Amino acid sequence: MRSSFEPTVGTHLAEVTDLFDFAESRPHRPEVATGERQRYRTIWISDVHLGTRGCNADLLIDFLDHVDSRTMYLVGDIIDGWQLKKRFFWPAAHNDVIWRLMKRARRGTKMVYIPGNHDEMFRQFAGLDFGGIQIRRKAIHETADGRRLLVLHGDEFDAITLSHRWLAHVGDAAYNLLMALNRWVSAIRRRFGMPYWSLSKHAKAKVKNAVAFISRFEEIVAEAAGARGVDGVVCGHIHTAEIREIAGVDYYNDGDWVEGCTALVEHFDGRMEIIHWADEIAKREAPAATPALAA
């Protein structure tokens, strides 16, 4: 295994396969030995943005240590190549996320990786399989209740990303400034024992133009999915988890692991649900906190 991973170099097959050798090594943070993991038929996660300070790798590691599924989709922007080209940032926790994903594939989980715009360097390998992980531009998932869902990242429908790439990078820089402020607020909340809360997510929900953009994006994606004859669509990209029906099409967005820390899951009967992992951790820790409060 290489001593460090250099995601900015993505044009050689041998270097990409090195990424999947993590399953043969030991993680910096060992897996938590939990009793009964939460089991789902399918899990979707996206917009992890490994390689950035905004990535909530600790929460994602906790999530991966407490859930399991037959199939898992990585719906783009798992690694942030845009930021890594500007400044290399890759702490041990980010290696541990990769290790857990690789280990999951080795244990028999069907893993499908659909690169997004931030990890587009892996799109050139679409159609190939590495270490048990299938790399695809898009996929069709059939739910337990027989519905066909189109799975894609979603940047294909973002006019700013497609038509004005320079503007997308400017917006990305502004977003990273907001995320820096978000980390500062989170650090203060942790210091006072308060649960995770996203300033950036709250701000985005309050800004009228952002709300209008999100709504229009959802409508365009659902319309495109309907035109392709599927029952629904699963995407990421806009960091806004959502389940809604639009013009007879089931629209699902799995959110992100920068602001909301969410995943989309399919239960074994086909029912779909968004999991807010910070809330799950709060529920898990609540019984332990009760005796202390009573004392």
Short mmCIF file of C-alpha atoms in Angstrom, two decimals:
data_model
loop_
_atom_site.label_atom_id
_atom_site.label_comp_id
_atom_site.label_asym_id
_atom_site.label_seq_id
_atom_site.Cartn_x
_atom_site.Cartn_y
_atom_site.Cartn_z
CA MET A 1 0.00 0.00 0.00
CA ARG A 2 1.23 3.47 -0.80
CA SER A 3 2.06 5.71 2.13
CA SER A 4 -0.23 8.42 0.80
CA PHE A 5 -3.01 8.72 -1.72
CA GLU A 6 -2.65 11.42 -4.38
CA PRO A 7 -6.10 11.92 -5.89
CA THR A 8 -4.94 14.72 -8.19
CA VAL A 9 -3.29 12.07 -10.37
CA GLY A 10 -6.16 10.08 -11.79
CA THR A 11 -5.23 9.19 -15.34
CA HIS A 12 -3.37 5.93 -14.77
CA LEU A 13 -5.22 2.70 -14.03
CA ALA A 14 -2.49 1.39 -11.71
CA GLU A 15 -2.74 4.46 -9.49
CA VAL A 16 -6.53 4.20 -9.25
CA THR A 17 -6.36 0.54 -8.23
CA ASP A 18 -4.01 1.55 -5.37
CA LEU A 19 -7.01 3.28 -3.82
CA PHE A 20 -8.70 -0.08 -3.31
CA ASP A 21 -5.74 -1.69 -1.54
CA PHE A 22 -6.92 -0.06 1.70
CA ALA A 23 -9.04 -3.16 2.42
CA GLU A 24 -5.84 -5.13 2.97
CA SER A 25 -4.46 -2.70 5.55
CA ARG A 26 -5.50 -1.69 9.04
CA PRO A 27 -7.51 1.49 9.63
CA HIS A 28 -6.26 4.24 11.92
CA ARG A 29 -9.52 3.91 13.84
CA PRO A 30 -10.60 0.26 14.28
CA GLU A 31 -14.17 -0.69 13.49
CA VAL A 32 -16.54 -0.42 16.42
CA ALA A 33 -17.71 -3.85 17.53
CA THR A 34 -21.45 -3.28 17.73
CA GLY A 35 -23.98 -5.94 18.65
CA GLU A 36 -26.72 -5.70 16.05
CA ARG A 37 -26.15 -3.39 13.10
CA GLN A 38 -29.10 -1.63 11.51
CA ARG A 39 -29.75 -3.60 8.33
CA TYR A 40 -31.21 -2.22 5.12
CA ARG A 41 -31.74 -3.60 1.66
CA THR A 42 -30.00 -0.61 0.05
CA ILE A 43 -28.08 2.46 1.19
CA TRP A 44 -27.29 5.58 -0.85
CA ILE A 45 -24.74 8.21 0.24
CA SER A 46 -23.16 11.06 -1.69
CA ASP A 47 -21.33 14.37 -1.38
CA VAL A 48 -18.88 13.21 1.26
CA HIS A 49 -16.15 15.54 -0.07
CA LEU A 50 -13.18 13.64 1.31
CA GLY A 51 -10.13 15.86 1.04
CA THR A 52 -11.84 18.92 2.52
CA ARG A 53 -12.04 20.24 6.06
CA GLY A 54 -15.82 20.39 5.79
CA CYS A 55 -16.18 16.62 5.45
CA ASN A 56 -17.79 15.09 8.54
CA ALA A 57 -15.68 11.94 8.33
CA ASP A 58 -16.17 11.10 12.02
CA LEU A 59 -19.95 10.95 11.64
CA LEU A 60 -19.67 8.92 8.45
CA ILE A 61 -17.30 6.44 10.11
CA ASP A 62 -19.80 6.04 12.93
CA PHE A 63 -22.56 5.51 10.36
CA LEU A 64 -20.58 2.84 8.49
CA ASP A 65 -19.82 1.06 11.77
CA HIS A 66 -23.50 0.84 12.71
CA VAL A 67 -25.32 -0.02 9.46
CA ASP A 68 -25.19 -2.72 6.82
CA SER A 69 -26.92 -3.42 3.50
CA ARG A 70 -27.02 -5.80 0.56
CA THR A 71 -26.31 -2.94 -1.88
CA MET A 72 -24.66 0.43 -1.42
CA TYR A 73 -24.53 3.28 -3.91
CA LEU A 74 -21.88 6.02 -3.72
CA VAL A 75 -23.69 8.75 -5.63
CA GLY A 76 -20.84 11.11 -6.46
CA ASP A 77 -18.55 13.71 -4.90
CA ILE A 78 -17.11 11.12 -2.55
CA ILE A 79 -13.66 12.67 -3.07
CA ASP A 80 -13.30 16.39 -3.72
CA GLY A 81 -10.78 16.61 -6.54
CA TRP A 82 -11.44 20.33 -7.01
CA GLN A 83 -10.12 21.17 -3.54
CA LEU A 84 -7.32 18.63 -3.58
CA LYS A 85 -5.91 20.27 -6.69
CA LYS A 86 -5.70 23.55 -4.79
CA ARG A 87 -4.44 22.25 -1.46
CA PHE A 88 -3.73 18.72 -0.30
CA PHE A 89 -5.69 17.77 2.82
CA TRP A 90 -6.10 14.10 3.70
CA PRO A 91 -6.25 13.21 7.43
CA ALA A 92 -6.30 9.67 8.78
CA ALA A 93 -10.08 9.75 9.20
CA HIS A 94 -10.49 10.13 5.43
CA ASN A 95 -8.35 7.04 4.88
CA ASP A 96 -10.58 5.24 7.38
CA VAL A 97 -13.71 6.10 5.36
CA ILE A 98 -12.11 4.64 2.21
CA TRP A 99 -11.00 1.56 4.16
CA ARG A 100 -14.52 0.91 5.41
CA LEU A 101 -16.01 1.25 1.92
CA MET A 102 -13.42 -1.14 0.50
CA LYS A 103 -13.97 -3.61 3.33
CA ARG A 104 -17.71 -3.52 2.74
CA ALA A 105 -17.17 -4.56 -0.87
CA ARG A 106 -14.84 -7.37 0.20
CA ARG A 107 -17.48 -8.66 2.61
CA GLY A 108 -19.97 -9.12 -0.23
CA THR A 109 -21.94 -5.88 -0.36
CA LYS A 110 -22.73 -4.86 -3.93
CA MET A 111 -21.00 -1.47 -4.26
CA VAL A 112 -21.78 0.92 -7.11
CA TYR A 113 -19.79 4.15 -7.43
CA ILE A 114 -21.22 6.91 -9.65
CA PRO A 115 -18.66 9.76 -9.75
CA GLY A 116 -19.92 13.34 -9.57
CA ASN A 117 -18.48 16.62 -10.77
CA HIS A 118 -16.02 16.98 -7.87
CA ASP A 119 -14.62 13.46 -8.40
CA GLU A 120 -15.03 13.50 -12.17
CA MET A 121 -11.47 12.15 -12.61
CA PHE A 122 -12.95 8.70 -11.98
CA ARG A 123 -15.59 9.01 -14.72
CA GLN A 124 -13.06 7.86 -17.31
CA PHE A 125 -13.19 4.42 -15.64
CA ALA A 126 -16.98 4.04 -15.99
CA GLY A 127 -17.86 0.47 -16.88
CA LEU A 128 -14.91 -1.01 -14.98
CA ASP A 129 -14.83 -2.73 -11.59
CA PHE A 130 -12.09 -2.13 -9.02
CA GLY A 131 -11.78 -4.16 -5.82
CA GLY A 132 -15.42 -5.22 -6.00
CA ILE A 133 -16.68 -1.69 -6.65
CA GLN A 134 -18.53 -1.04 -9.91
CA ILE A 135 -17.85 2.38 -11.44
CA ARG A 136 -20.79 3.64 -13.52
CA ARG A 137 -22.03 6.96 -14.92
CA LYS A 138 -25.57 6.02 -13.87
CA ALA A 139 -27.50 2.95 -12.77
CA ILE A 140 -30.99 1.50 -12.57
CA HIS A 141 -32.01 0.16 -9.17
CA GLU A 142 -35.06 -2.07 -8.72
CA THR A 143 -36.68 -1.76 -5.30
CA ALA A 144 -38.16 -4.64 -3.32
CA ASP A 145 -41.66 -3.51 -4.37
CA GLY A 146 -40.76 -3.53 -8.07
CA ARG A 147 -40.10 0.16 -8.81
CA ARG A 148 -37.28 1.13 -11.17
CA LEU A 149 -35.14 4.05 -9.94
CA LEU A 150 -32.60 5.96 -12.01
CA VAL A 151 -29.48 6.63 -9.89
CA LEU A 152 -27.14 9.49 -10.88
CA HIS A 153 -25.21 12.28 -9.21
CA GLY A 154 -27.28 15.15 -10.60
CA ASP A 155 -24.73 17.68 -11.84
CA GLU A 156 -25.94 16.78 -15.35
CA PHE A 157 -28.93 18.99 -14.62
CA ASP A 158 -27.06 21.90 -13.02
CA ALA A 159 -26.85 24.59 -15.72
CA ILE A 160 -24.18 26.53 -13.79
CA THR A 161 -21.87 23.53 -13.54
CA LEU A 162 -22.38 22.55 -17.17
CA SER A 163 -22.38 25.94 -18.91
CA HIS A 164 -20.27 28.19 -16.69
CA ARG A 165 -17.57 26.05 -15.09
CA TRP A 166 -15.63 29.09 -13.84
CA LEU A 167 -18.74 30.34 -12.03
CA ALA A 168 -19.19 26.93 -10.44
CA HIS A 169 -15.65 27.19 -9.04
CA VAL A 170 -16.35 30.70 -7.70
CA GLY A 171 -19.47 29.39 -6.01
CA ASP A 172 -17.47 26.48 -4.64
CA ALA A 173 -14.97 28.93 -3.07
CA ALA A 174 -17.79 30.93 -1.47
CA TYR A 175 -19.35 27.73 -0.18
CA ASN A 176 -16.05 26.70 1.41
CA LEU A 177 -15.92 30.03 3.27
CA LEU A 178 -19.37 29.33 4.66
CA MET A 179 -18.26 25.84 5.63
CA ALA A 180 -15.25 27.28 7.50
CA LEU A 181 -17.67 29.35 9.56
CA ASN A 182 -19.80 26.24 9.99
CA ARG A 183 -16.82 24.35 11.49
CA TRP A 184 -16.16 27.21 13.91
CA VAL A 185 -19.77 27.13 15.12
CA SER A 186 -19.67 23.32 15.41
CA ALA A 187 -16.49 23.47 17.48
CA ILE A 188 -18.12 25.88 19.94
CA ARG A 189 -21.21 23.66 20.20
CA ARG A 190 -19.05 20.59 20.90
CA ARG A 191 -17.17 22.51 23.58
CA PHE A 192 -20.46 23.10 25.40
CA GLY A 193 -21.72 19.55 24.86
CA MET A 194 -24.34 20.55 22.29
CA PRO A 195 -25.35 18.21 19.41
CA TYR A 196 -24.28 18.70 15.81
CA TRP A 197 -26.10 21.49 13.95
CA SER A 198 -25.30 22.89 10.50
CA LEU A 199 -25.17 26.67 10.13
CA SER A 200 -24.77 26.39 6.36
CA LYS A 201 -27.79 24.10 6.04
CA HIS A 202 -29.88 26.50 8.12
CA ALA A 203 -28.74 29.50 6.06
CA LYS A 204 -29.50 27.75 2.78
CA ALA A 205 -33.02 26.90 3.96
CA LYS A 206 -33.65 30.57 4.76
CA VAL A 207 -32.36 32.12 1.54
CA LYS A 208 -35.20 32.51 -0.95
CA ASN A 209 -33.04 32.13 -4.08
CA ALA A 210 -31.43 28.96 -2.75
CA VAL A 211 -34.85 27.47 -1.98
CA ALA A 212 -36.08 28.34 -5.49
CA PHE A 213 -32.97 26.80 -7.07
CA ILE A 214 -33.37 23.58 -5.10
CA SER A 215 -37.04 23.30 -6.02
CA ARG A 216 -36.34 23.89 -9.71
CA PHE A 217 -33.48 21.38 -9.68
CA GLU A 218 -35.73 18.73 -8.17
CA GLU A 219 -38.42 19.36 -10.80
CA ILE A 220 -35.94 19.15 -13.70
CA VAL A 221 -34.41 15.90 -12.42
CA ALA A 222 -37.82 14.31 -11.87
CA GLU A 223 -39.00 15.40 -15.32
CA ALA A 224 -35.90 13.88 -16.95
CA ALA A 225 -36.41 10.62 -15.04
CA GLY A 226 -40.06 10.46 -16.10
CA ALA A 227 -39.06 10.96 -19.73
CA ARG A 228 -36.77 7.91 -19.44
CA GLY A 229 -39.65 5.71 -18.34
CA VAL A 230 -38.54 4.97 -14.77
CA ASP A 231 -40.62 5.23 -11.62
CA GLY A 232 -38.23 7.44 -9.69
CA VAL A 233 -34.79 8.96 -9.40
CA VAL A 234 -32.10 9.05 -6.72
CA CYS A 235 -29.46 11.79 -6.82
CA GLY A 236 -27.22 13.99 -4.69
CA HIS A 237 -25.29 17.11 -5.75
CA ILE A 238 -27.31 19.88 -4.06
CA HIS A 239 -26.71 18.76 -0.43
CA THR A 240 -30.42 18.74 0.35
CA ALA A 241 -31.97 15.44 1.42
CA GLU A 242 -35.53 15.03 0.20
CA ILE A 243 -38.28 12.54 -0.56
CA ARG A 244 -41.19 13.83 -2.61
CA GLU A 245 -43.37 12.94 -5.56
CA ILE A 246 -43.14 15.25 -8.57
CA ALA A 247 -45.55 14.77 -11.47
CA GLY A 248 -45.93 11.07 -10.71
CA VAL A 249 -42.19 10.48 -10.32
CA ASP A 250 -40.60 9.56 -6.97
CA TYR A 251 -37.76 12.01 -6.30
CA TYR A 252 -35.10 11.05 -3.74
CA ASN A 253 -32.02 13.01 -2.74
CA ASP A 254 -29.67 11.34 -0.25
CA GLY A 255 -28.22 14.67 1.00
CA ASP A 256 -24.57 14.92 2.01
CA TRP A 257 -21.91 14.37 4.68
CA VAL A 258 -20.80 18.00 4.90
CA GLU A 259 -23.91 19.78 6.17
CA GLY A 260 -26.80 17.42 6.85
CA CYS A 261 -24.96 14.09 7.39
CA THR A 262 -27.75 12.05 5.85
CA ALA A 263 -28.23 8.82 3.93
CA LEU A 264 -31.12 7.42 1.94
CA VAL A 265 -32.06 3.84 2.79
CA GLU A 266 -34.41 1.23 1.37
CA HIS A 267 -36.04 -1.16 3.83
CA PHE A 268 -36.60 -4.78 2.87
CA ASP A 269 -40.22 -4.08 1.92
CA GLY A 270 -39.21 -1.29 -0.49
CA ARG A 271 -40.02 1.57 1.85
CA MET A 272 -37.61 4.50 1.50
CA GLU A 273 -36.35 6.68 4.35
CA ILE A 274 -33.85 9.47 4.94
CA ILE A 275 -31.59 8.83 7.94
CA HIS A 276 -30.25 11.91 9.75
CA TRP A 277 -27.24 10.39 11.46
CA ALA A 278 -26.60 13.17 13.98
CA ASP A 279 -30.15 12.54 15.26
CA GLU A 280 -29.45 8.79 15.42
CA ILE A 281 -26.34 9.40 17.52
CA ALA A 282 -28.32 11.69 19.84
CA LYS A 283 -30.93 8.95 20.32
CA ARG A 284 -28.25 6.35 20.99
CA GLU A 285 -26.51 8.51 23.59
CA ALA A 286 -29.69 9.80 25.29
CA PRO A 287 -30.17 6.83 27.70
CA ALA A 288 -26.56 7.14 28.90
CA ALA A 289 -27.00 10.85 29.55
CA THR A 290 -30.18 10.42 31.63
CA PRO A 291 -28.55 9.05 34.86
CA ALA A 292 -26.03 11.90 34.87
CA LEU A 293 -28.82 14.43 34.68
CA ALA A 294 -30.67 12.69 37.50
CA ALA A 295 -27.58 12.83 39.71
#
